Coordinates of C-alpha atoms in Angstrom, one line a residue:
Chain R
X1 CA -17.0 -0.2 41.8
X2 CA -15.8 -3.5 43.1
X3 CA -13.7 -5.6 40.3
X4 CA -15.3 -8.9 39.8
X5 CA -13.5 -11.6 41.4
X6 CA -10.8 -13.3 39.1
X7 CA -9.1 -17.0 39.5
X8 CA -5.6 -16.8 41.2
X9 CA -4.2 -18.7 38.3
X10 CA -5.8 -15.5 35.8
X11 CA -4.0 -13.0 38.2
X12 CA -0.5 -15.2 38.2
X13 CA -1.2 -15.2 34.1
X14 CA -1.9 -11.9 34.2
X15 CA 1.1 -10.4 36.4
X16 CA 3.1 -12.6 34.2
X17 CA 2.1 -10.7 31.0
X18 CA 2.5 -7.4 32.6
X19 CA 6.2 -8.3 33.6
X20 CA 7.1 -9.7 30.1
X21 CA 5.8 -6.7 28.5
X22 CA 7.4 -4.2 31.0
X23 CA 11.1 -5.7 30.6
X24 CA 11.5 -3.9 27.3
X25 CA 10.7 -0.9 29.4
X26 CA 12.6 -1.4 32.6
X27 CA 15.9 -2.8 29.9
X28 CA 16.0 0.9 28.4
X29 CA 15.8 2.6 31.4
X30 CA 18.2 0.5 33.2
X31 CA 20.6 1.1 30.0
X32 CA 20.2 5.0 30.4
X33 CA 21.1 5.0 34.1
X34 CA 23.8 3.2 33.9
X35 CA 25.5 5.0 31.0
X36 CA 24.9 8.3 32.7
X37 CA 26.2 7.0 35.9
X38 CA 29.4 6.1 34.4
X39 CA 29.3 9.5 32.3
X40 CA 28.6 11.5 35.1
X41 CA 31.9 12.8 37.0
X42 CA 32.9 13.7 33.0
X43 CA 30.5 16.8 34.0
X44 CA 32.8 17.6 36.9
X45 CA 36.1 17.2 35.4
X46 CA 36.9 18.1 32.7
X47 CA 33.5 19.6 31.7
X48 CA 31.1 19.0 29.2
X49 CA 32.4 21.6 26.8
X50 CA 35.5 19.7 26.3
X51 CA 33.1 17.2 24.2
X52 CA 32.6 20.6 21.9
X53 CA 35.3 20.3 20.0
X54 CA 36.6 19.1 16.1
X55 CA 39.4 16.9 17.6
X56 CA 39.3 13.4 19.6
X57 CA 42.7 12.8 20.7
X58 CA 42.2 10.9 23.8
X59 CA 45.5 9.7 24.3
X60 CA 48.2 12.2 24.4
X61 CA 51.4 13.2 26.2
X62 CA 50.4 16.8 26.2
X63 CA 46.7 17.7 26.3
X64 CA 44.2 15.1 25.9
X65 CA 41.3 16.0 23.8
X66 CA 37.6 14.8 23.6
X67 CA 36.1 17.0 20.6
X68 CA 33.6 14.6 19.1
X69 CA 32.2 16.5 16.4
X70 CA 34.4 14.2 14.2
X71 CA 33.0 11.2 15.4
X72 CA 29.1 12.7 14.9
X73 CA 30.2 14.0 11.7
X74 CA 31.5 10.9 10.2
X75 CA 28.3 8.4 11.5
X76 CA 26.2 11.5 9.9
X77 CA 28.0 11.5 6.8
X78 CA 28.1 7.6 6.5
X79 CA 24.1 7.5 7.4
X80 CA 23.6 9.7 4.7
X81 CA 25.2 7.6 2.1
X82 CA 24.1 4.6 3.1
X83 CA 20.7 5.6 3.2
X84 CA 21.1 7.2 -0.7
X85 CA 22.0 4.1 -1.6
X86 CA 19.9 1.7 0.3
X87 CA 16.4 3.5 -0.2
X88 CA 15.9 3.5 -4.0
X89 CA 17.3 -0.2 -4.0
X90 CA 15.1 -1.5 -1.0
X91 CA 12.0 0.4 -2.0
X92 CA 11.6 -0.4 -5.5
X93 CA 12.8 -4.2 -4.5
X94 CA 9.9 -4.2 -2.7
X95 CA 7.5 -3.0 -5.1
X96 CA 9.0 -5.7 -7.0
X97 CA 8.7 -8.2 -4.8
X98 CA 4.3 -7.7 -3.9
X99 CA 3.2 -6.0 -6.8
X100 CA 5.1 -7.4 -10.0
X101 CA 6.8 -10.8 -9.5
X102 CA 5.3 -13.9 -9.4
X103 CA 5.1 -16.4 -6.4
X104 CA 7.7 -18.3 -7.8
X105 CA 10.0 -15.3 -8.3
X106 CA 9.0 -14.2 -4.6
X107 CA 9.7 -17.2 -3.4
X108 CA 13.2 -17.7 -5.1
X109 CA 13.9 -14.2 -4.3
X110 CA 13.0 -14.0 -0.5
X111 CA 15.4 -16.2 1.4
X112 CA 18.1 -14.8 -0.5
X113 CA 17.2 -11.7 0.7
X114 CA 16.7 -13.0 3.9
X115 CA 20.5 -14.6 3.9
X116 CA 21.7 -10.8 3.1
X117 CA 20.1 -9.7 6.1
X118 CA 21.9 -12.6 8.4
X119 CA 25.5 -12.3 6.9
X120 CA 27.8 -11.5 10.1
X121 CA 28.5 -7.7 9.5
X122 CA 32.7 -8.7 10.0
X123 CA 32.4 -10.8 7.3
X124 CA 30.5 -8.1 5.1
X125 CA 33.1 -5.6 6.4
X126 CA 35.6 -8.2 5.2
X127 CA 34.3 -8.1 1.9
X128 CA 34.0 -4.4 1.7
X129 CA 38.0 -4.0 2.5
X130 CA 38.9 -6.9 0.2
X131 CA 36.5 -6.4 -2.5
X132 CA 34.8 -2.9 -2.5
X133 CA 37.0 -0.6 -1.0
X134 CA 39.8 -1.6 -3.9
X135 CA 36.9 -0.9 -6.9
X136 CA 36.1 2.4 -5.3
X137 CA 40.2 3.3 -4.8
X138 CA 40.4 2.5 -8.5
X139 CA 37.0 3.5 -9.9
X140 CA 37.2 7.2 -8.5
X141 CA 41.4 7.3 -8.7
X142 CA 41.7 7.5 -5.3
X143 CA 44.8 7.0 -2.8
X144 CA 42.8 4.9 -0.7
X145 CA 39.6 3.4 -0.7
X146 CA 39.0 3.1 2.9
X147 CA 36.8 6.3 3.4
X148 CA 33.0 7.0 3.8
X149 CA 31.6 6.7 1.1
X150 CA 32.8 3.2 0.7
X151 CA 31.0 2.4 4.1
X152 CA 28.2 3.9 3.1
X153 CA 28.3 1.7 0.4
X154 CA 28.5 -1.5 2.4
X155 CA 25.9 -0.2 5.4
X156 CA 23.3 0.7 2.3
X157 CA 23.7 -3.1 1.5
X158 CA 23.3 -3.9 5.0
X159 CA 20.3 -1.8 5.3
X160 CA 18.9 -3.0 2.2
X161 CA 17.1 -6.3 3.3
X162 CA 15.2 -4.5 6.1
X163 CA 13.9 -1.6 4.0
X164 CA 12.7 -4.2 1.3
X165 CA 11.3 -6.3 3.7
X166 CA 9.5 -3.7 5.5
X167 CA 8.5 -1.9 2.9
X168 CA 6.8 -5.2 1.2
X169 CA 4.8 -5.9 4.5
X170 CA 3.5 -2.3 3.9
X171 CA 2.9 -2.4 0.3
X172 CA 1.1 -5.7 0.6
X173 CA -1.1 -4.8 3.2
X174 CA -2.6 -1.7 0.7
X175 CA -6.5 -3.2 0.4
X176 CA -6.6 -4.7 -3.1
X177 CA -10.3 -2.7 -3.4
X178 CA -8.0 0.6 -4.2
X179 CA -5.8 -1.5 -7.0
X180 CA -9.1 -2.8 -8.2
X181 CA -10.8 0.8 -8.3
X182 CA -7.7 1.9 -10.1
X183 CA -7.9 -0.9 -12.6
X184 CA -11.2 -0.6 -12.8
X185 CA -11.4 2.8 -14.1
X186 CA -8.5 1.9 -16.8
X187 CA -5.2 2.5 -14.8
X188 CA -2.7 0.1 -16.2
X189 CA -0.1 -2.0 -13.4
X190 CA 2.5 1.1 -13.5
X191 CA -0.4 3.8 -12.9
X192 CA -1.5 1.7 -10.0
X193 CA 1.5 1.3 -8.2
X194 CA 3.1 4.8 -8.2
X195 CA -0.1 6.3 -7.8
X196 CA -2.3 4.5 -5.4
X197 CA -0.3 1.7 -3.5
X198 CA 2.7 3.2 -3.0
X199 CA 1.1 6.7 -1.9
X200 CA -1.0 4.7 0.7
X201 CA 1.7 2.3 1.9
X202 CA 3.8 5.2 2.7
X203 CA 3.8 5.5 6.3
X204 CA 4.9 1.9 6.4
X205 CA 7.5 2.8 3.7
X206 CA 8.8 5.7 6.2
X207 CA 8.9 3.7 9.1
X208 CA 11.1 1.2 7.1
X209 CA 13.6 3.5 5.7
X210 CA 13.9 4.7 9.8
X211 CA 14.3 1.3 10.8
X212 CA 17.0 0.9 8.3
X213 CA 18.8 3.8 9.5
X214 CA 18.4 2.3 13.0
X215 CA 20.6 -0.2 11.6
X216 CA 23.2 1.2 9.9
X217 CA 23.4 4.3 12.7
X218 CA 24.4 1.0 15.2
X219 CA 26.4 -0.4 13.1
X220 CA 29.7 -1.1 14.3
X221 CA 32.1 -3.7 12.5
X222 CA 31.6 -3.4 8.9
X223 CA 31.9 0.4 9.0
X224 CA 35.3 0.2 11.4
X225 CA 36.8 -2.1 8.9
X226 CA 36.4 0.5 5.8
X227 CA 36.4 3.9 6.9
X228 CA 39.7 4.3 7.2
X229 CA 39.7 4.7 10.6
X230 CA 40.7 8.6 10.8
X231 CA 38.8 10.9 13.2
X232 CA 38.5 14.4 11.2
X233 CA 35.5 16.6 10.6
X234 CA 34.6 16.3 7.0
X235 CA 31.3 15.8 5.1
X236 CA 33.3 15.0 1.8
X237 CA 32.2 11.8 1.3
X238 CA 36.0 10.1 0.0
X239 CA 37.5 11.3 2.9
X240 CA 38.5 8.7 5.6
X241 CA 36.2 8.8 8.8
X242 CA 35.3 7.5 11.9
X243 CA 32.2 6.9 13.3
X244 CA 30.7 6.9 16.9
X245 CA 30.0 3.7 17.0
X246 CA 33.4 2.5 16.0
X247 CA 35.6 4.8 18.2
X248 CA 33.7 2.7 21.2
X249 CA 34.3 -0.7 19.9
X250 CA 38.1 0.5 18.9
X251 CA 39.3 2.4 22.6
X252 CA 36.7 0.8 25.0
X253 CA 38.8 -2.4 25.2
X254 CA 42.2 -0.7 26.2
X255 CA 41.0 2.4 28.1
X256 CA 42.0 2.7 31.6
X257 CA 38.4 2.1 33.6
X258 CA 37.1 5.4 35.3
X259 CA 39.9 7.8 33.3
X260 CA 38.4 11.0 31.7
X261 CA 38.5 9.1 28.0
X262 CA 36.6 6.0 29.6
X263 CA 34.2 8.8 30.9
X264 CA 34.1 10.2 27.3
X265 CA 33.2 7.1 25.3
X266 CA 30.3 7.1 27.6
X267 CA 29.4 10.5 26.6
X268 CA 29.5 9.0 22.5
X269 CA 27.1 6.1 24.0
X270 CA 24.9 8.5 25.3
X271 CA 24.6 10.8 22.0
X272 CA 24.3 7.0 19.9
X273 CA 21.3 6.1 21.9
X274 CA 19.9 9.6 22.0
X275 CA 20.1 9.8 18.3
X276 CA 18.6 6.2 17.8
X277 CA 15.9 7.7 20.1
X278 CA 14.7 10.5 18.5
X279 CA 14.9 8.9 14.5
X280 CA 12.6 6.6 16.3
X281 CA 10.5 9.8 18.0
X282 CA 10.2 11.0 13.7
X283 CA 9.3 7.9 12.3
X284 CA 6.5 7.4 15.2
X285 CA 5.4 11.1 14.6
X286 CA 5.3 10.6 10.1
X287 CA 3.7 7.5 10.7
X288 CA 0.8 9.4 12.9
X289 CA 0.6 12.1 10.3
X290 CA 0.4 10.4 7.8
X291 CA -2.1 8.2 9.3
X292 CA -4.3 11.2 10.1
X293 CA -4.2 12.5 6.7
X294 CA -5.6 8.9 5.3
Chain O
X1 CA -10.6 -1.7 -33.0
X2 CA -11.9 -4.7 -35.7
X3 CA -15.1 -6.0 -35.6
X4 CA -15.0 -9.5 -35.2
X5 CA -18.6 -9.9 -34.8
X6 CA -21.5 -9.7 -36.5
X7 CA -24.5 -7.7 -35.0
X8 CA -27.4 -9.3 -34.2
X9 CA -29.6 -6.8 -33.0
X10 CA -29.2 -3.4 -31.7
X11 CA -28.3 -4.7 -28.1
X12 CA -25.3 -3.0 -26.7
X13 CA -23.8 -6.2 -24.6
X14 CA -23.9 -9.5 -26.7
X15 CA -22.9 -12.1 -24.6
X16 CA -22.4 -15.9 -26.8
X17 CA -21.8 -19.2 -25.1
X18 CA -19.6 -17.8 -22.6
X19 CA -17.8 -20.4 -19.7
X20 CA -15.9 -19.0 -17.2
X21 CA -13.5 -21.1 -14.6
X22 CA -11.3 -20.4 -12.0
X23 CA -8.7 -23.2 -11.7
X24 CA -10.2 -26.5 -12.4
X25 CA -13.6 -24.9 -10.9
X26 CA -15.9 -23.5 -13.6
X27 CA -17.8 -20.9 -12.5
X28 CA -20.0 -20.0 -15.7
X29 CA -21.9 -22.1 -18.0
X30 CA -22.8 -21.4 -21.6
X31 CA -24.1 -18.1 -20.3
X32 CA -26.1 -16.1 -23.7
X33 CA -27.1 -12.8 -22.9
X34 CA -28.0 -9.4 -24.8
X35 CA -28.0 -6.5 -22.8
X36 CA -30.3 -3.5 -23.8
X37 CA -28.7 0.2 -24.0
X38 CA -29.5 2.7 -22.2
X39 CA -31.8 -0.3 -19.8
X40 CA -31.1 -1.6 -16.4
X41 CA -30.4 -4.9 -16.4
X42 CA -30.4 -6.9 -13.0
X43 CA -28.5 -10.0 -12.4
X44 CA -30.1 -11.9 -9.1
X45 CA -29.4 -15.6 -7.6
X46 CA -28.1 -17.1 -4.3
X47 CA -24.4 -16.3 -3.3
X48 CA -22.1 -18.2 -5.3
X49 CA -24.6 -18.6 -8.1
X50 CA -22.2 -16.8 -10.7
X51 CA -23.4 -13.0 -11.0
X52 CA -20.4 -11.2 -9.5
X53 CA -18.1 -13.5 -11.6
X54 CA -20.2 -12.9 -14.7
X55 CA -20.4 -9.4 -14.3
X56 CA -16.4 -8.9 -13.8
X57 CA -16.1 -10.6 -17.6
X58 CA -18.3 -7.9 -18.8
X59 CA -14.7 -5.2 -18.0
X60 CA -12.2 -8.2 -17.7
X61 CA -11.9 -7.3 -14.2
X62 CA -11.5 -11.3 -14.0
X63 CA -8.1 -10.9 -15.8
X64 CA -6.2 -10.0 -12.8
X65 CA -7.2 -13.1 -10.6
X66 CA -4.8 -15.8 -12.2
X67 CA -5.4 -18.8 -13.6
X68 CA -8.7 -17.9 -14.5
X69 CA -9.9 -18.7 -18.5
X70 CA -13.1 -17.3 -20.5
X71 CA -14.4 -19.5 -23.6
X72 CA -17.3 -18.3 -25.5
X73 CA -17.5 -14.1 -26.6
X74 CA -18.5 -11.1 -25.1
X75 CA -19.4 -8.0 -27.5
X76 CA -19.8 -4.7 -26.7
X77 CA -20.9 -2.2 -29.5
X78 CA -20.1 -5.9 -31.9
X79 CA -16.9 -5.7 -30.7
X80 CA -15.6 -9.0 -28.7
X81 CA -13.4 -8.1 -25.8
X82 CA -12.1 -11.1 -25.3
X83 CA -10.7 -11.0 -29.1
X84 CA -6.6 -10.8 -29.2
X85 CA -5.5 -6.9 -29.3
X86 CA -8.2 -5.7 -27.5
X87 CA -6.9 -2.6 -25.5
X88 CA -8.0 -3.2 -22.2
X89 CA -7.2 0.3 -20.9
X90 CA -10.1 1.6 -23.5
X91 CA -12.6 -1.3 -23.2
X92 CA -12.6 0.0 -18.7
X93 CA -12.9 3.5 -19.7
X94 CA -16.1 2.5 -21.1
X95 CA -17.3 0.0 -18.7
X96 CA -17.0 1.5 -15.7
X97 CA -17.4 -0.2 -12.4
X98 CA -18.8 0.4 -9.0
X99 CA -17.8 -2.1 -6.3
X100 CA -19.7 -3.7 -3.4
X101 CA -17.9 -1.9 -1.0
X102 CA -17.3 2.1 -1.8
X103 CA -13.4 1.9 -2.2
X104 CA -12.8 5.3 -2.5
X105 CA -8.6 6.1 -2.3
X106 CA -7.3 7.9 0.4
X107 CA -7.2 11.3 -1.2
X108 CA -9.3 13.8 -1.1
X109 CA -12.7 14.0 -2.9
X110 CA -11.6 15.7 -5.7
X111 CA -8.4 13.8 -6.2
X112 CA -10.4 10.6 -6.3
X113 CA -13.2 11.8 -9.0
X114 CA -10.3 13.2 -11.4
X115 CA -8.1 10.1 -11.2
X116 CA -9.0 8.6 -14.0
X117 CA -9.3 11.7 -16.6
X118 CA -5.8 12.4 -14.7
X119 CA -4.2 9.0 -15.4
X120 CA -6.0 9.5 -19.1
X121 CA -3.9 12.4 -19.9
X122 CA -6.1 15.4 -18.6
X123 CA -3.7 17.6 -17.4
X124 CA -5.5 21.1 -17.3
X125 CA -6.2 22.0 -14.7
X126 CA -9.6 23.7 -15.1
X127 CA -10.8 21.0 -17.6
X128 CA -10.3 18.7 -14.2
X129 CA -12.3 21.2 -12.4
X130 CA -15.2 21.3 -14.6
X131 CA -14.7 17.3 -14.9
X132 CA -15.1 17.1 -11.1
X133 CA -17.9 19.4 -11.3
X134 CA -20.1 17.5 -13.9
X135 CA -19.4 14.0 -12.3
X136 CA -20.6 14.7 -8.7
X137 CA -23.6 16.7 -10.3
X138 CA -24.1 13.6 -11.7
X139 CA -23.9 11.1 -9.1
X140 CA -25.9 13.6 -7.0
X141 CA -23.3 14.4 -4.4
X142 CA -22.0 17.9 -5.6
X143 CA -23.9 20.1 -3.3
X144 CA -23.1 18.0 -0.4
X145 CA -19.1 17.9 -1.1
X146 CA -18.7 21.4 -2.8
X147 CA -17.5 23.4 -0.3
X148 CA -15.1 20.5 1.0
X149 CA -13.8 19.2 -2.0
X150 CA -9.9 18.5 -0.8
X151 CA -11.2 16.8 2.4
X152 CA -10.2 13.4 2.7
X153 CA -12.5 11.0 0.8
X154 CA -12.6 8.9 3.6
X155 CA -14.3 11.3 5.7
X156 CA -17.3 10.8 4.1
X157 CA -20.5 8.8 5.4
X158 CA -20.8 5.2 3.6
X159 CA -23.7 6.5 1.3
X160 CA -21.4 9.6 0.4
X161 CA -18.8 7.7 -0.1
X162 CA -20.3 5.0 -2.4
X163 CA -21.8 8.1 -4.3
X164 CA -18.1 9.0 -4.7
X165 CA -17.3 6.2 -6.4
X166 CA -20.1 6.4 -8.8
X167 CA -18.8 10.1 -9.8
X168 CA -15.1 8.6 -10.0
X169 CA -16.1 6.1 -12.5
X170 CA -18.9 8.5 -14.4
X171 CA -15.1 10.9 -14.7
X172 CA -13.8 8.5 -17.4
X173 CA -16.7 8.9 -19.7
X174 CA -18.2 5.7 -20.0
X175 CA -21.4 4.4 -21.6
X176 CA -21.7 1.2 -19.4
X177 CA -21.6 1.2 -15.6
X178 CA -21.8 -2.0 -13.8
X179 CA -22.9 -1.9 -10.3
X180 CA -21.9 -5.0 -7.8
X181 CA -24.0 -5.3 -4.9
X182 CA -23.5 -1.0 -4.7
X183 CA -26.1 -0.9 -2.0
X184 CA -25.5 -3.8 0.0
X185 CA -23.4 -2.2 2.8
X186 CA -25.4 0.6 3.2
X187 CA -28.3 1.8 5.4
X188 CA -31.2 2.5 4.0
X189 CA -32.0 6.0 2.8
X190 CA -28.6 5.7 1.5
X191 CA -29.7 2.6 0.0
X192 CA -32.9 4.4 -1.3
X193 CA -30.6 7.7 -2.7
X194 CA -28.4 4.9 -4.7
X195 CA -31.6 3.5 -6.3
X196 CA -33.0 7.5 -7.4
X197 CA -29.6 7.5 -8.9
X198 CA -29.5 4.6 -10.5
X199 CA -33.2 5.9 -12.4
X200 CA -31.4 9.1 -13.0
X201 CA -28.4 7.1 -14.7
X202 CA -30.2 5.3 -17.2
X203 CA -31.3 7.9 -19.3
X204 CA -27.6 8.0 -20.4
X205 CA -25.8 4.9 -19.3
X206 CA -26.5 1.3 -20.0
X207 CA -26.3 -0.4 -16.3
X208 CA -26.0 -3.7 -14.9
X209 CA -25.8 -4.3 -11.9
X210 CA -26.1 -7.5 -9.7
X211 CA -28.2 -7.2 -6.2
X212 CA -29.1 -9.5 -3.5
X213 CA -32.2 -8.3 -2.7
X214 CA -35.4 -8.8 -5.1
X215 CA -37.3 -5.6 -4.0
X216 CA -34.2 -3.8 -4.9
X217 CA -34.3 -5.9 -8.4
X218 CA -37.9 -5.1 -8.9
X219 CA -37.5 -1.4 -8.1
X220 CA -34.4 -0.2 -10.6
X221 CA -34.6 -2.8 -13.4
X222 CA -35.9 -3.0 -16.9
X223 CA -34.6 -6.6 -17.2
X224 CA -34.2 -9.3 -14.8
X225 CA -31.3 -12.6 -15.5
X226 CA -31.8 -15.2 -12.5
X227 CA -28.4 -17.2 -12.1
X228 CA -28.3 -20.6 -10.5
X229 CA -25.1 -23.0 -10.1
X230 CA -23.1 -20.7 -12.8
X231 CA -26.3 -21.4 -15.0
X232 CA -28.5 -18.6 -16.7
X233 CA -31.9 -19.7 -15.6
X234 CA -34.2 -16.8 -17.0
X235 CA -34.0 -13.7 -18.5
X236 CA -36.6 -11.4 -19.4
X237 CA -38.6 -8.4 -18.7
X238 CA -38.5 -7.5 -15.1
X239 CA -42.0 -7.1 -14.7
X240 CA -42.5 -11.0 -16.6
X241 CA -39.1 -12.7 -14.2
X242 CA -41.4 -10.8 -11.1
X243 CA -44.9 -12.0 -11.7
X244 CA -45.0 -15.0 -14.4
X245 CA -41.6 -16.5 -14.4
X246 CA -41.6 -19.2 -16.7
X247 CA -39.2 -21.7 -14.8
X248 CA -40.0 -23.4 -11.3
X249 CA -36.7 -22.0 -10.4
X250 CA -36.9 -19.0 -10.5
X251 CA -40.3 -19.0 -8.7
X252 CA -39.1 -20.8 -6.1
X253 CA -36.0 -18.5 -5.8
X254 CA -38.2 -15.4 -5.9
X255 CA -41.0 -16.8 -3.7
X256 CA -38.1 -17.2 -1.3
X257 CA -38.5 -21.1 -0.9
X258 CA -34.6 -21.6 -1.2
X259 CA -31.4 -18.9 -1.6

């Protein structure tokens, strides 16, 4: 079937959408080739296995070594405290904020929240060596507080703002006919909320806590300023670490370009942005489930 | 519970002098009513006329809207609602409601009919069961959902699901059910299946319910109360409102001149 005729100017509008919305596309791909082009002789020499190891010492007079469970280890462990801390705090903020406060409160509230989310992470991750990492050194009798558990402390702040304000969108967007059936048939506020809106705002609650792990997975600045900086395998959570992201931002600034290290940071890049993928691959499939199941 | 009013008669829903407003709008004028027990009562009027509003004092749905104020009293059983310490919890486990459009939750159909005995305090589980049972016997739905019963709600048809929410709020146990618009979004046999019910209903429950259309009125009522402006025009008899209503309004309305 012949398409109908169109204007020039709707096909130059048209091809103009099509290329704005395919950039996002055409940036990720671009992003993946690249990083695999500059990881790929890694494959040759010295081998991928050499990544399957518990020690990264890429600088060394003996025998360099590229193990990076450490580093996986230490953004896993640091994840996983940060989003402990960061999902009770952000969710029940945001049942808070669209089901309990007032406008007035919401709108004091809000743009404070909002400032959180905007603070430069350096200057969070100063406040976490000044402030936070000193409480927890004292507060748990530690010798130092530079370790993971204080940067999952600071990331769960960091991921705090976008979990609440996620969340919020999907708990005010629950049709007020199921609050009203609940309160209808005598539920009081608390009844309602745990029961019917948060149950169906959910998916949208899911999808937040993934975004917020996004966040603090990529996180680079805050977390290199308080973990102590120490690259050992360890899920004890006041031990000092290092993360993935980190070890880039530290060595890619002084390694020498095209040397099996350089080759190896790509190999961490590679993992980050694999990881990133597939928490995004979950939340897409919970969110489907879950929508199915409505 | 203290009875702060004096009976009058033997109605079940006294309504004195009542003035409703939202904001600076008012909404309801001096509105006197007495409902009947165990009768239908229908409220009818253009949109905007007041019904939904005046229905919604009758279980203080009104009180979650804010800045909206009540003057006047409504008593059910002699019992002012509006009077300070009323427990609001008990006053909708008596009234229940059934919305315009069926709002069932996204659960499934059992989940949604045992809600509010759950939220009550019903915790056995076969006490639920038989709860579940009685309520969709009841709204005339039971042999339709039986075999199905922790399928999602929403999988229902509009007319099963709107039947849903009549069995949800029969599950409390109350002895008034008010009905806004409950057939309005639905074709009509479902229509027609919510009206049988509604004759079944009365036997036991004392109904209001508000309605757009005048057939539908004339059909289920015992009592008809014609609303204008926020004004109570007429009450009275159905059969009377239908065929001699005593104010040109009314006439007018029901003749279909204006509305």
């Amino acid at each position: 079937m012949p398409r109908p005729r169109t204007k020039w100017t709707e096909r130059c509008v048209e091809v103009t959408l099509v290329v704005a919305a395919s950039t996002s596309i055409i940036l990720v791909g671009l992003i993946f080739l690249f990083l695999f082009r500059e990881a790929a002789p890694f494959v040759q020499h010295p081998g991928l296995s050499s990544l399957m190891g518990d020690r990264w010492i890429p600088v060394s007079f003996q025998k360099e070594q590229f193990g990076i469970y450490p580093l996986v280890t230490g953004s896993i462990l640091v994840t996983a405290i940060a989003t402990v801390v960061a999902v009770p705090f952000g969710v029940i903020g945001a049942v808070y904020l669209s089901e309990v406060a007032r406008p007035a409160e919401t709108e004091t509230l809000k743009p404070f929240i909002e400032l959180l989310a905007g603070i430069p992470s350096v200057v969070i991750g100063f406040f976490g060596l000044v402030v936070l990492a000193p409480f927890v050194k004292a507060a748990f009798g530690l010798e130092t507080g530079l370790n993971a558990f204080t940067g999952g402390l600071l990331l769960g702040l960091m991921a705090i703002p976008t979990i609440m304000s996620v969340s919020e969108d999907a708990l005010r967007s629950v049709p007020a006919s199921y609050k009203q059936a609940s309160l209808a048939l005598g539920g009081n506020q608390i009844q309602t909320i745990w029961r019917i809106t948060v149950p169906a705002a959910l998916p949208g609650i899911v999808a937040a806590v993934m975004l917020g792990m996004g966040r603090v997975i990529g996180e680079t600045m805050a977390v290199m300023m308080v973990t102590g900086d120490a690259a050992q395998t360890t899920f004890k959570p006041f031990e000092s670490v290092r993360t993935m992201t980190a070890t880039i931002a530290a060595e890619m600034g002084e390694v020498p370009f095209g040397s099996d290290h350089y080759r190896a940071l790509f190999w961490v890049g590679i993992i980050l942005l694999v990881a990133t993928f597939l928490l995004n691959i979950v939340a897409q499939r919970v969110l489907k489930r879950y929508s199915v199941r409505q | 519970m203290v009875e702060t009013g004096e009976r009058t008669s033997d109605a079940k829903i006294v309504v004195e002098h009542l003035d409703f407003h939202y904001g600076s709008v008012q909404a309801l004028f001096d509105v006197s009513v007495e409902m009947a027990p165990r009768k239908v009562t229908a409220f009818i009027g253009p949109s905007g006329c007041g019904k939904s509003t005046f229905l919604r004092t009758l279980n203080r749905m009104n009180d979650i809207i804010p800045g909206t104020r009540v003057q006047g009293r409504v008593l059910i059983d002699g019992h002012d609602i509006y009077s300070n310490g009323t427990d609001v919890v008990a006053l909708r486990r008596s009234v229940g409601m059934v919305f315009q459009k069926s709002n069932p939750f996204p659960k499934s159909i059992f989940e949604n009919v045992v809600y509010g005995p759950r939220i009550h305090g019903e915790k056995n589980s076969a006490r639920l069961r038989e709860i579940a049972e009685q309520s969709l016997q009841r709204a005339g739905l039971w042999a339709e959902v039986k075999d199905r019963l922790d399928q999602n709600a929403l999988s229902l048809s509009g007319g099963q699901q709107q039947r849903l929410c009549i069995a949800r709020a029969l599950a409390v146990g109350p002895e008034i059910l008010l009905m806004d618009e409950p057939a309005s979004a639905l074709d009509p046999r479902s229509t027609a299946r919510i009206e049988d019910l509604i004759g079944e209903l009365r036997e036991d429950y004392t109904i209001v319910i508000v309605t757009h259309n005048m057939q539908q009125a004339a059909r289920v009522s015992d009592f008809t109360a014609f609303f204008y402006e926020g004004h109570l025009v007429e009450f009275g008899e159905t059969q009377q409102i239908f065929t001699m209503p005593k104010k040109k309004q009314t006439e007018d309305y029901i003749t279909g001149r204006f509305g």
